[in-house]
Coordinates of C-alpha atoms in Angstrom, one line a residue:
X138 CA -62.3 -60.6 48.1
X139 CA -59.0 -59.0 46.9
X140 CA -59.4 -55.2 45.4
X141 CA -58.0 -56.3 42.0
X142 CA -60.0 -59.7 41.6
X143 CA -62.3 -59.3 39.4
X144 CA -66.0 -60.3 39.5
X145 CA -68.0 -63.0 37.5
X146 CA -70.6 -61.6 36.6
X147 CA -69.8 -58.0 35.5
X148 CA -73.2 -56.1 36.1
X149 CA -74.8 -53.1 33.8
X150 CA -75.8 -49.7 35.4
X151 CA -77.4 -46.7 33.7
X152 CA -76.1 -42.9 34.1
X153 CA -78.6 -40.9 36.0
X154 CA -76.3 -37.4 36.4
X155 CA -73.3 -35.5 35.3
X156 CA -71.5 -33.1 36.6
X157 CA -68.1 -31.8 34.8
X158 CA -66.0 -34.7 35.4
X159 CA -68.0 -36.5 37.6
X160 CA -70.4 -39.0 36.7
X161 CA -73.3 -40.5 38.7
X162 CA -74.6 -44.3 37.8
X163 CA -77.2 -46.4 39.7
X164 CA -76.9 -50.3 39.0
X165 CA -78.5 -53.1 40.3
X166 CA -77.0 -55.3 43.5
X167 CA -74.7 -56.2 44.1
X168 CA -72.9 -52.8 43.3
X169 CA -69.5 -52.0 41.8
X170 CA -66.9 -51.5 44.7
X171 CA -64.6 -48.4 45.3
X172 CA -61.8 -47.8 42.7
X173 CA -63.5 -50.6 40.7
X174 CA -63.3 -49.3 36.6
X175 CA -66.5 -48.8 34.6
X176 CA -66.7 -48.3 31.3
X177 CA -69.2 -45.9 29.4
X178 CA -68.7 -46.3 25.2
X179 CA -64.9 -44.8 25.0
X180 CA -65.1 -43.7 28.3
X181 CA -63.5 -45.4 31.4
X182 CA -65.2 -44.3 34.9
X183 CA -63.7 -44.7 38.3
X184 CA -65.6 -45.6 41.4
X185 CA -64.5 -43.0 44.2
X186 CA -67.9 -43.1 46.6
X187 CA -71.1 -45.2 46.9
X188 CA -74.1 -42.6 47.0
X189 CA -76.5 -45.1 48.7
X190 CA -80.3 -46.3 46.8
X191 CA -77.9 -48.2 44.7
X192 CA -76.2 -45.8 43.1
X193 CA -72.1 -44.9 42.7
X194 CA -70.3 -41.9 41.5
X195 CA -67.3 -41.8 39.5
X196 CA -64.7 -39.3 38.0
X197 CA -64.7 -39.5 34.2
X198 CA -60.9 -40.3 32.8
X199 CA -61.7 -38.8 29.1
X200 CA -64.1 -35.8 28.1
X201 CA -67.6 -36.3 28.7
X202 CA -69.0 -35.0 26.1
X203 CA -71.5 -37.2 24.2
X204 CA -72.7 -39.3 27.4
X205 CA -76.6 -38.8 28.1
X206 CA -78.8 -39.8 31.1
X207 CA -79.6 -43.2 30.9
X208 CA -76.6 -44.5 28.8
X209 CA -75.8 -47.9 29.8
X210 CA -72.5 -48.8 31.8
X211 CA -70.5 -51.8 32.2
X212 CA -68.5 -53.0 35.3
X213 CA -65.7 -54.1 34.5
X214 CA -65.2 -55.8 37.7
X215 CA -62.0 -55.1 38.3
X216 CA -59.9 -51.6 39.2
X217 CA -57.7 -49.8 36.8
X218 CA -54.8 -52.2 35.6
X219 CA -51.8 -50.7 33.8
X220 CA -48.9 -53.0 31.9
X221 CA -45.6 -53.4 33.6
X222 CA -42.0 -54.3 32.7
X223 CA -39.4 -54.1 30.5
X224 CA -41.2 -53.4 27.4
X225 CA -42.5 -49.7 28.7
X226 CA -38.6 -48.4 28.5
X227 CA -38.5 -45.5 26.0
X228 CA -41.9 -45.3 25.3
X229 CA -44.5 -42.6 26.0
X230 CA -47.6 -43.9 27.8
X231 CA -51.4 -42.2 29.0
X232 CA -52.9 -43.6 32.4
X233 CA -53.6 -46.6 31.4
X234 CA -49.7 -47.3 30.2
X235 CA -51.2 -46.4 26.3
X236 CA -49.4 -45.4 23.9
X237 CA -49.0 -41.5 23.2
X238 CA -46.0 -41.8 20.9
X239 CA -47.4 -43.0 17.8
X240 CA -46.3 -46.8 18.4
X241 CA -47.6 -49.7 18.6
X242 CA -49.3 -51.0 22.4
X243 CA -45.8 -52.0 24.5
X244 CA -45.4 -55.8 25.1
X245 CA -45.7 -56.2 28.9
X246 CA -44.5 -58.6 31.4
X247 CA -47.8 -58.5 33.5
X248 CA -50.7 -56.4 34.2
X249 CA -51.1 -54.6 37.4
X250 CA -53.8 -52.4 39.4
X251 CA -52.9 -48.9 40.1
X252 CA -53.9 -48.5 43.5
X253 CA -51.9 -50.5 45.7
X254 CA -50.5 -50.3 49.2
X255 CA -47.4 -48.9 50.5
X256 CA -44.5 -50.9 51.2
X257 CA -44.2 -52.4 54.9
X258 CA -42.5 -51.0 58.0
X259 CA -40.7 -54.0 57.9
X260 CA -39.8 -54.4 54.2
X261 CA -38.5 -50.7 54.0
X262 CA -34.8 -50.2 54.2
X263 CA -32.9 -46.7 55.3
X264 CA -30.2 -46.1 53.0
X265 CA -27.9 -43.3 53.8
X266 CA -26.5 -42.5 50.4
X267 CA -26.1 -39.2 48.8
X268 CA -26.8 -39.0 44.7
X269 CA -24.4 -36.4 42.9
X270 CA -26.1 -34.4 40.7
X271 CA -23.1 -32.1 39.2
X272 CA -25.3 -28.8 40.2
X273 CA -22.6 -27.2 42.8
X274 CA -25.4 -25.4 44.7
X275 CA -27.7 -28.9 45.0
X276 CA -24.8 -30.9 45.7
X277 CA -23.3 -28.5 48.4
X278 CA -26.2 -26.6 50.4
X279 CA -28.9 -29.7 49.9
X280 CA -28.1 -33.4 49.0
X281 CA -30.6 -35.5 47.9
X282 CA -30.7 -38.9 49.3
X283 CA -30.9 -42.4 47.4
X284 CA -34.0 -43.5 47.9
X285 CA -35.4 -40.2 49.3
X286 CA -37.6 -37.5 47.8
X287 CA -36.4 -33.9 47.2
X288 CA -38.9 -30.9 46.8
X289 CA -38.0 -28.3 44.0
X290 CA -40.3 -25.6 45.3
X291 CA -41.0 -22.3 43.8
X292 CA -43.5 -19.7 42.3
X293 CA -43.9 -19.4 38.8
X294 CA -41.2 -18.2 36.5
X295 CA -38.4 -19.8 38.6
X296 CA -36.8 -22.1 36.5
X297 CA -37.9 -25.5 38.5
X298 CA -38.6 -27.2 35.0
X299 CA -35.3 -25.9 33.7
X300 CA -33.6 -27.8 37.1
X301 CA -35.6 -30.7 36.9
X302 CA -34.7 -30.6 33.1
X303 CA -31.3 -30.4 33.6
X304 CA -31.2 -33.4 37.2
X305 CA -32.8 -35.4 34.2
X306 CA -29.8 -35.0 32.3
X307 CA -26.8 -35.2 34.4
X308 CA -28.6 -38.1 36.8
X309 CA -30.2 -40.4 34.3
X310 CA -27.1 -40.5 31.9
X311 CA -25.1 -41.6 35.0
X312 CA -27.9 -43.7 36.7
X313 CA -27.6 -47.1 36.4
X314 CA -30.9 -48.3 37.3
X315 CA -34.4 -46.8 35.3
X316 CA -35.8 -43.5 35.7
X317 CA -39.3 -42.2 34.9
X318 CA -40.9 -38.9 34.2
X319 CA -44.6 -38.4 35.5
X320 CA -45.8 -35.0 33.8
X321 CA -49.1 -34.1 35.5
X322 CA -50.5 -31.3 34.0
X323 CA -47.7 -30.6 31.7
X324 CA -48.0 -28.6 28.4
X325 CA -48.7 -30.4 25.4
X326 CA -45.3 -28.3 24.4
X327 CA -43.2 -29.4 27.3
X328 CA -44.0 -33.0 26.9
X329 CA -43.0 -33.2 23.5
X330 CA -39.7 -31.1 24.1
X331 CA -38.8 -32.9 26.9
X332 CA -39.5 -36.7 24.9
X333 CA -37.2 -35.1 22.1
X334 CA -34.4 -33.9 24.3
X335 CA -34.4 -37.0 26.1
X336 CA -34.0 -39.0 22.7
X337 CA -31.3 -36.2 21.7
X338 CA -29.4 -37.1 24.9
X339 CA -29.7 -40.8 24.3
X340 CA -30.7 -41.8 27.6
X341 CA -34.9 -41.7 26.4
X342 CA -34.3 -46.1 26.0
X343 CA -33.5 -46.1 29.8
X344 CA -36.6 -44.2 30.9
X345 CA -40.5 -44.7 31.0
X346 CA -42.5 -41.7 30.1
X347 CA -46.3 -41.2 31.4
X348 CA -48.0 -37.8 31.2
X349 CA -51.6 -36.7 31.7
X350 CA -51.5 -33.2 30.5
X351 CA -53.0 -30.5 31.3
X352 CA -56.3 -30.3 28.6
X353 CA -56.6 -33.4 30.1
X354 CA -59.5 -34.4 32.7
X355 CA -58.9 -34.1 36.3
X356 CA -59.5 -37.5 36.4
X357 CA -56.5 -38.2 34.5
X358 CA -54.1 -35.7 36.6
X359 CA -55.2 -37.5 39.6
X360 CA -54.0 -40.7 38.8
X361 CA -51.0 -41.0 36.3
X362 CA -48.8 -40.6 39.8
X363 CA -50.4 -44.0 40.5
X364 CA -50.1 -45.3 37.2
X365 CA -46.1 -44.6 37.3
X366 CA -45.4 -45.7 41.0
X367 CA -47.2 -48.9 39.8
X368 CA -44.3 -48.9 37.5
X369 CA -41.7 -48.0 39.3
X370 CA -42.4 -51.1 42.2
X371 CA -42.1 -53.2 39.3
X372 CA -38.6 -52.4 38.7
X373 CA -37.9 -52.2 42.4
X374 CA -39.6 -55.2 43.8
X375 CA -39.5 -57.7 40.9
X376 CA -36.4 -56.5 39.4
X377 CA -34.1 -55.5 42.3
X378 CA -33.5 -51.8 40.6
X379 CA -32.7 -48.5 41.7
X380 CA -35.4 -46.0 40.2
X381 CA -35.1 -42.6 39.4
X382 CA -38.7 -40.8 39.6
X383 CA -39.1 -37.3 38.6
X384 CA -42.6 -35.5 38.8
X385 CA -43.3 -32.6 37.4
X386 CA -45.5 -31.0 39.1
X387 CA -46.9 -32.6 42.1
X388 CA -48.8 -29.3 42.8
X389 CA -51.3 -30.6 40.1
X390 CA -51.5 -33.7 41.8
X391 CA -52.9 -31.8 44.6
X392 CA -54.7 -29.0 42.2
X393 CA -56.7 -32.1 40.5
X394 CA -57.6 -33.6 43.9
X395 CA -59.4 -30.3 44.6
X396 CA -61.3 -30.3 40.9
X397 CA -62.3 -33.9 42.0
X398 CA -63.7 -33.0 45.8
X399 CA -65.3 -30.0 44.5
X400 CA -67.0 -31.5 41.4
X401 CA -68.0 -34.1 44.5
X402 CA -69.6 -31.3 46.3
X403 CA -67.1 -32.1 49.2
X404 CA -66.9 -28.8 51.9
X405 CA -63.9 -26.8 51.1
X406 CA -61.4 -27.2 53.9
X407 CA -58.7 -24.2 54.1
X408 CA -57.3 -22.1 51.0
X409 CA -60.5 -24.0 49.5
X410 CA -58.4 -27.4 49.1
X411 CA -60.1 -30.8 49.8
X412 CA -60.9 -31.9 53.3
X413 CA -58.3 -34.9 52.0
X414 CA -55.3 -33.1 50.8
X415 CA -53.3 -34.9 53.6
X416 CA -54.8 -38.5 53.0
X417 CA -54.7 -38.4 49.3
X418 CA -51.0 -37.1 48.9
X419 CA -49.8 -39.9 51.7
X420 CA -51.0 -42.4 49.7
X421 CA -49.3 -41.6 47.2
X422 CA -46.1 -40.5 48.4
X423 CA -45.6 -43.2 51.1
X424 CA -45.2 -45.4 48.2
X425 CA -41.7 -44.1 47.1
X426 CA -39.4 -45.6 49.3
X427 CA -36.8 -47.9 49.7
X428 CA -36.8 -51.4 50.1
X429 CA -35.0 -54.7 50.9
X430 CA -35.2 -55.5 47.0
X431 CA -34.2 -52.1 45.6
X432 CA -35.2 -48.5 45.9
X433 CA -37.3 -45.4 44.3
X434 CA -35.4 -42.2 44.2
X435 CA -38.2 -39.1 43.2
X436 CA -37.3 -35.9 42.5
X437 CA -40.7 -33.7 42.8
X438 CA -41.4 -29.9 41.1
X439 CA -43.5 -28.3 43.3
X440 CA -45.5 -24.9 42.3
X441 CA -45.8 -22.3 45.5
X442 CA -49.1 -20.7 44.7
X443 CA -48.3 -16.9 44.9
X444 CA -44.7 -17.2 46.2
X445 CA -46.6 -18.7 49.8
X446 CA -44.3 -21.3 51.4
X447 CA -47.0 -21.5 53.8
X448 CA -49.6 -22.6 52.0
X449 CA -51.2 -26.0 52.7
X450 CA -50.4 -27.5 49.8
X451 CA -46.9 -26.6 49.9
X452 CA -46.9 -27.5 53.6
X453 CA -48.4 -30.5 52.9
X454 CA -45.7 -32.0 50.4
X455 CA -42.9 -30.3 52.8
X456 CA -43.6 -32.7 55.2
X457 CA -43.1 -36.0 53.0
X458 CA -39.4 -34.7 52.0
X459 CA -36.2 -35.7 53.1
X460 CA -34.4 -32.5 50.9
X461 CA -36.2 -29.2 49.9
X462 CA -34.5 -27.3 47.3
X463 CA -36.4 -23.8 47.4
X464 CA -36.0 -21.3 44.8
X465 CA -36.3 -17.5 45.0
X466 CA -37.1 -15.2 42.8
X467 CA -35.6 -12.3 44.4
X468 CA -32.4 -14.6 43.2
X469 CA -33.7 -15.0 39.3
X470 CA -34.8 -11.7 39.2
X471 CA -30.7 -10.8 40.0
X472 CA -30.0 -13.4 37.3
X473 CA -28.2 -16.2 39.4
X474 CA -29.5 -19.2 37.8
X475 CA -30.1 -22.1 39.2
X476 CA -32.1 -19.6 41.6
X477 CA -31.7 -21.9 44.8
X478 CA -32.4 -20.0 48.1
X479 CA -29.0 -21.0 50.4
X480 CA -30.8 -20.1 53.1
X481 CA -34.0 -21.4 52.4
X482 CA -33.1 -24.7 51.2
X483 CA -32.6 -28.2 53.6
X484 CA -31.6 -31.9 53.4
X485 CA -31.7 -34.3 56.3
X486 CA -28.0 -35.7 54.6
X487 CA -26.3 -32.8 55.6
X488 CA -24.8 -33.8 59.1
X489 CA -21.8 -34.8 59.7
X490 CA -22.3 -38.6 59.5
X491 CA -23.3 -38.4 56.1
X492 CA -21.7 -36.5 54.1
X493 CA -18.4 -36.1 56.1
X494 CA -17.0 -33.0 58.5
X495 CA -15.2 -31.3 55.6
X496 CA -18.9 -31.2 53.5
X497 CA -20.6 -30.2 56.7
X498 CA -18.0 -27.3 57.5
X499 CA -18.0 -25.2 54.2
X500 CA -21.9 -25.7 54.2
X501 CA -22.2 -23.9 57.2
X502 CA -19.9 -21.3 56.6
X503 CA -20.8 -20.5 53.1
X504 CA -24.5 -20.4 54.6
X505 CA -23.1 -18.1 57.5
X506 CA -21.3 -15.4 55.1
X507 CA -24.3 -15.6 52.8
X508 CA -26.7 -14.9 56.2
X509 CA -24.2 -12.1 57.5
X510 CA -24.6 -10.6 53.8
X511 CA -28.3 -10.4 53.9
X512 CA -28.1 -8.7 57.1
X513 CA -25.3 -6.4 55.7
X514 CA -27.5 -5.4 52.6
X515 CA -30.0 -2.6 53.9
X516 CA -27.0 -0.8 55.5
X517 CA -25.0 -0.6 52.0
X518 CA -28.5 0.1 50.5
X519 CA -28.6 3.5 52.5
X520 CA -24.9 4.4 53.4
X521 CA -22.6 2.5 50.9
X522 CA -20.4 0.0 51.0
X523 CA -17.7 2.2 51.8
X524 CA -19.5 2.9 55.7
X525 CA -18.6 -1.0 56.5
X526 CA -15.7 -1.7 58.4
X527 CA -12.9 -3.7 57.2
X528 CA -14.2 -7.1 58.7
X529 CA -17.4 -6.3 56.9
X530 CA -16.8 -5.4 53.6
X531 CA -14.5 -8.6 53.0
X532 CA -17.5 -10.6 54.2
X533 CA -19.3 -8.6 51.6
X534 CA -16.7 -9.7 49.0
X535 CA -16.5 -13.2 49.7
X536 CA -20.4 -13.7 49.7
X537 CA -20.6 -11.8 46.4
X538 CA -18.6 -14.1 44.8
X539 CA -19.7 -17.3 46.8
X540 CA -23.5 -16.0 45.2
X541 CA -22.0 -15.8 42.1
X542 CA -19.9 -18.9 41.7
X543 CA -22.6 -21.4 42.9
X544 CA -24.2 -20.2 39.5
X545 CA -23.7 -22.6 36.7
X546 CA -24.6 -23.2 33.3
X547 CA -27.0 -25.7 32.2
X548 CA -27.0 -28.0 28.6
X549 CA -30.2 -27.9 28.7
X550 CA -30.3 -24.2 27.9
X551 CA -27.4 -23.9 26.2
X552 CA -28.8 -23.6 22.9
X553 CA -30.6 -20.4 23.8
X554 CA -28.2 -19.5 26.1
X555 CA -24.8 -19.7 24.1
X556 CA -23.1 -21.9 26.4
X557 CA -22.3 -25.1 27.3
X558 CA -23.3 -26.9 30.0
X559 CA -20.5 -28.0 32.8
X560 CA -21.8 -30.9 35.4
X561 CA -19.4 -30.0 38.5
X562 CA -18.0 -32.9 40.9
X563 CA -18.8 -32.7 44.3
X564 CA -15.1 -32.6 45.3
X565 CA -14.5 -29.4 43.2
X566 CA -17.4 -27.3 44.7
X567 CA -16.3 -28.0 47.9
X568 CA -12.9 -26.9 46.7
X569 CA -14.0 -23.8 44.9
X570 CA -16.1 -22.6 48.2
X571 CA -13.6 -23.6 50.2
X572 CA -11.0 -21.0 48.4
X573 CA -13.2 -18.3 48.5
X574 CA -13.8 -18.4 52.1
X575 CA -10.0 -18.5 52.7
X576 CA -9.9 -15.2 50.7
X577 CA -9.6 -11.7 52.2
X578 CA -8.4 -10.1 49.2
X579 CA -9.6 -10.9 45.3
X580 CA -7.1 -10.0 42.3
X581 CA -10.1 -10.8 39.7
X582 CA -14.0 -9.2 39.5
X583 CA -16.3 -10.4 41.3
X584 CA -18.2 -11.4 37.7
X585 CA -14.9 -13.6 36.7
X586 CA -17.1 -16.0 39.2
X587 CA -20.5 -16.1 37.2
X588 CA -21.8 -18.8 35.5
X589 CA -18.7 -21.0 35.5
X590 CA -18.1 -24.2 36.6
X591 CA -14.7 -24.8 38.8
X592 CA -12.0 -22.4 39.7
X593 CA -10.0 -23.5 37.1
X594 CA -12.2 -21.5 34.7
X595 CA -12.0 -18.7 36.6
X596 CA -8.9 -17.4 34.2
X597 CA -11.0 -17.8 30.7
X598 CA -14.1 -15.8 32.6
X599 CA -11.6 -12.9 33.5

C-alpha cells in the first residue's frame, strides 16, 4: 500500500505518555504506519517510530499543553498533506500550507504528502548555468549555479540574513520563475519584516512564504523544509518552472532534529547531535535538484556554532553544496560588509569551462594578492609598512583596495544605512578588479574604493 493512501477504517488509540514534544499512544491492530498523521483535539501528531506492544510515538506539531493520559486519538490514515499550486503565490503559510497572514485558506490545485522521494538518477538533469546576483564579491570569488545549492555560512552577528535579504531582492525581482522563503526558526520579528519588505519591493505576488518559527514546536522546525520542497516540485515537475528556494536557517533544521532524537531518548552521537544528522539532512536536501521538467535553485543560511567550520553540522550541510559563501567576522568586525571570506569561500562554477578564462584569471589573482596580503600582515603589524620592499608594499596597495572595493552597499539596509543600494553586473566587477590589479600606483585613497559599486563611482567617493 502507497505511503500517502489512506486507510478505511481510520482506528482510535489512547495517549499513555508525554514527553516535551513527544507523544506516546497505544492503539489497537492494525497500527498507524510511520509518518502517518494523528490527530489529538487541535493537535496533529506524527508517527516517527513503532515502540512495539502496540504502541507508536509521535512528535507533537502544536504545544502540548492540555493533553492528559488516556485522551483519545484518531488516525487519520494518511501522512501529512499540504495544498499545492498557483493559489499559494504571495501568501504566508504554517506546515500544513495554513494561513499565517490573516487571509482566507489559499485555493489549491491539489493536495500533496510532505514526505516524498527524491528525484531519479535518471530524471535529474546537470545544468551548468551561473545565476547573477549583482553582489561583486558572490558573483566574482563564488558563483552559484542554476539549479544548485549555495551555503551562506557564518557565526552569529555576520550579516547572513542581511545577504540572504538582499539575494532575495536583486534575484527574485529578476527571476522569472517562483521563489520561496522557508524560515525555520526565524523570529516572529524577521518574518514579518521580511513579508513587508518583500510586499514593499513588489515581488511578494511571485513568491510563497512558509515559516515555522522559532516559539514554535520542534516538530514544526523539522518539517516546514518538507512542507516547502513539496511546493517547490510542484512548480518544477508539474509546471516546468525554475524555483528559487531560500532557507533561512537550515542549521535549525538540524538544531530541531536533535530536540526530536533527544526528546526520543536516541544516544547522542558527536557534539551531542542525532545519530541521524546525515540521513535526515539527505533527505531533505537530495530533493533540490534539477530536472528534465525544470529546476530548484536554494540558497541556504547556515549558523556555524561558535565560529567552528568543523563542526558536524556545518560539515554535514558542506558536503550537499555546489557553492559555499563563508563569512568572517574578523572581516565585519573591520567593517567590510558583505563580510565574505575570499579565501574561505568556493563554487564548483569557477573553472574555466564555466564561467570563461577571463572570469577564472582575475579570480585567482585577486585571491592570490589577497593570500600574499594575509601573509604580509604580521610583518607590517611589528615593523611597519615602510620595512616592505617595493614589490611588497604595492601588493599591499592593491589588496587594500581590492578588500575594499568588493564592499558594496545593500537596499536592504539602506534605510538605516543612508545609502542606496547598487546591484553590480558581473562584467563591471570583473572590470573594476581587473584595473586594480593592473595598478602599481593609486592617485586616489584607498577609502575612495569602499562601499561603492563600479569604478565609475570612484570620482563621487573621493
Amino acid at each position: 500500500m502507497n505511503a500517502s493512501t489512506p486507510r478505511t477504517a481510520p482506528a482510535a488509540g489512547r495517549i499513555t505518555a508525554i514527553r516535551g514534544g513527544i507523544v506516546d499512544v497505544s492503539f489497537p491492530e492494525p497500527l498507524p504506519r510511520i509518518n502517518e498523521r494523528l490527530q489529538v483535539g487541535t493537535v496533529a501528531l506524527q508517527v516517527v517510530s513503532l515502540t512495539g506492544g502496540g504502541g507508536v510515538r509521535c512528535i507533537a506539531l502544536a504545544p502540548v499543553r492540555g493533553l492528559g493520559l488516556g485522551a483519545e486519538v484518531t488516525a487519520t490514515g494518511a501522512p501529512i498533506i499540504v495544498p499545492v499550486g498557483e493559489g499559494m503565490l504571495g501568501r504566508m503559510l504554517d506546515v500544513f500550507g495554513a494561513p499565517l497572514d490573516g487571509r482566507p485558506p489559499p485555493e489549491a490545485a491539489d493536495q500533496r504528502p510532505i514526505h516524498r522521494a527524491p528525484p531519479l538518477l535518471t530524471d535529474r538533469r546537470a545544468r551548468a548555468e551561473v545565476l547573477e546576483t549583482g553582489i561583486k564579491a558572490i558573483d566574482l570569488l563564488s558563483p552559484i549555479e542554476r539549479g544548485g545549492k549555495t551555503g551562506l555560512f557564518g557565526g552569529a552577528g555576520v550579516g547572513k540574513t542581511v545577504l540572504l535579504s538582499e539575494l532575495i531582492h536583486n534575484t527574485v525581482e529578476h527571476h522569472h520563475g517562483v521563489s520561496l522563503f522557508c524560515g525555520i526558526g526565524e523570529r516572529t520579528r524577521e518574518a514579518e519584516e521580511l513579508f513587508r519588505d518583500m510586499g514593499d519591493a513588489g515581488v511578494r505576488d511571485k513568491m510563497v512564504m512558509l515559516f515555522g518559527q522559532m516559539a514554535e514546536s520542534p516538530g514544526v522546525r523539522f518539517l516546514i523544509g518538507n512542507t516547502a520542497l513539496t511546493m517547490a516540485e510542484y512548480f518544477r515537475d508539474d509546471r516546468g518552472q525554475d524555483v528559487l528556494l531560500l532557507i533561512d536557517n537550515i542549521f535549525r533544521f538540524v538544531q530541531a532534529g536533535s530536540e526530536v532524537s533527544g526528546l526520543m531518548g536516541r544516544m547522542p552521537s558527536r557534539v551531542g547531535y542525532q545519530p541521524t544528522l546525515a540521513t535526515e539532512l539527505a533527505a531533505l536536501e537530495e530533493r533540490i535538484a534539477s530536472t528534465n521538467t525544470g529546476s530548484i535553485t536554494s540558497i541556504q543560511a547556515v549558523y556555524v556554532p561558535a565560529d567552528d567550520f568543523t563542526d558536524p553540522a556545518a560539515a554535514a550541510i558542506f558536503a550537499h553544496l555546489t557553492a559555499s559563501v563563508v563569512l568572517s567576522r574578523k572581516r565585519a568586525s573591520e567593517g567590510l560588509y558583505p563580510a565574505v571570506d575570499p579565501l574561505a569561500s568556493a563554487s564548483v562554477m569557477l573553472t574555466p569551462g564555466v564561467v570563461g578564462q577571463r572570469h577564472y584569471d582575475i579570480a585567482r589573482a585577486v585571491r592570490r594578492t589577497l593570500a600574499d596580503y594575509d601573509e604580509l600582515r604580521d610583518i607590517i603589524a611589528m615593523l611597519g609598512i615602510e620595512e616592505l620592499s617595493t614589490q611588497d608594499r604595492a601588493t599591499v596597495e592593491r589588496a587594500r583596495r581590492l578588500e575594499r572595493f568588493l564592499t558594496q552597499p545593500f537596499a536592504t539596509v539602506s534605510a538605516s544605512a543612508g545609502t542606496s543600494g547598487k546591484m553590480v553586473p558581473l562584467e563591471d566587477t570583473l572590470t573594476g578588479c581587473e584595473t586594480i590589479l593592473g595598478q602599481s600606483r593609486f592617485d586616489l585613497p584607498e577609502s575612495a574604493y569602499y562601499m561603492i559599486g563600479t569604478l565609475a563611482d570612484l570620482k563621487g567617493a573621493a
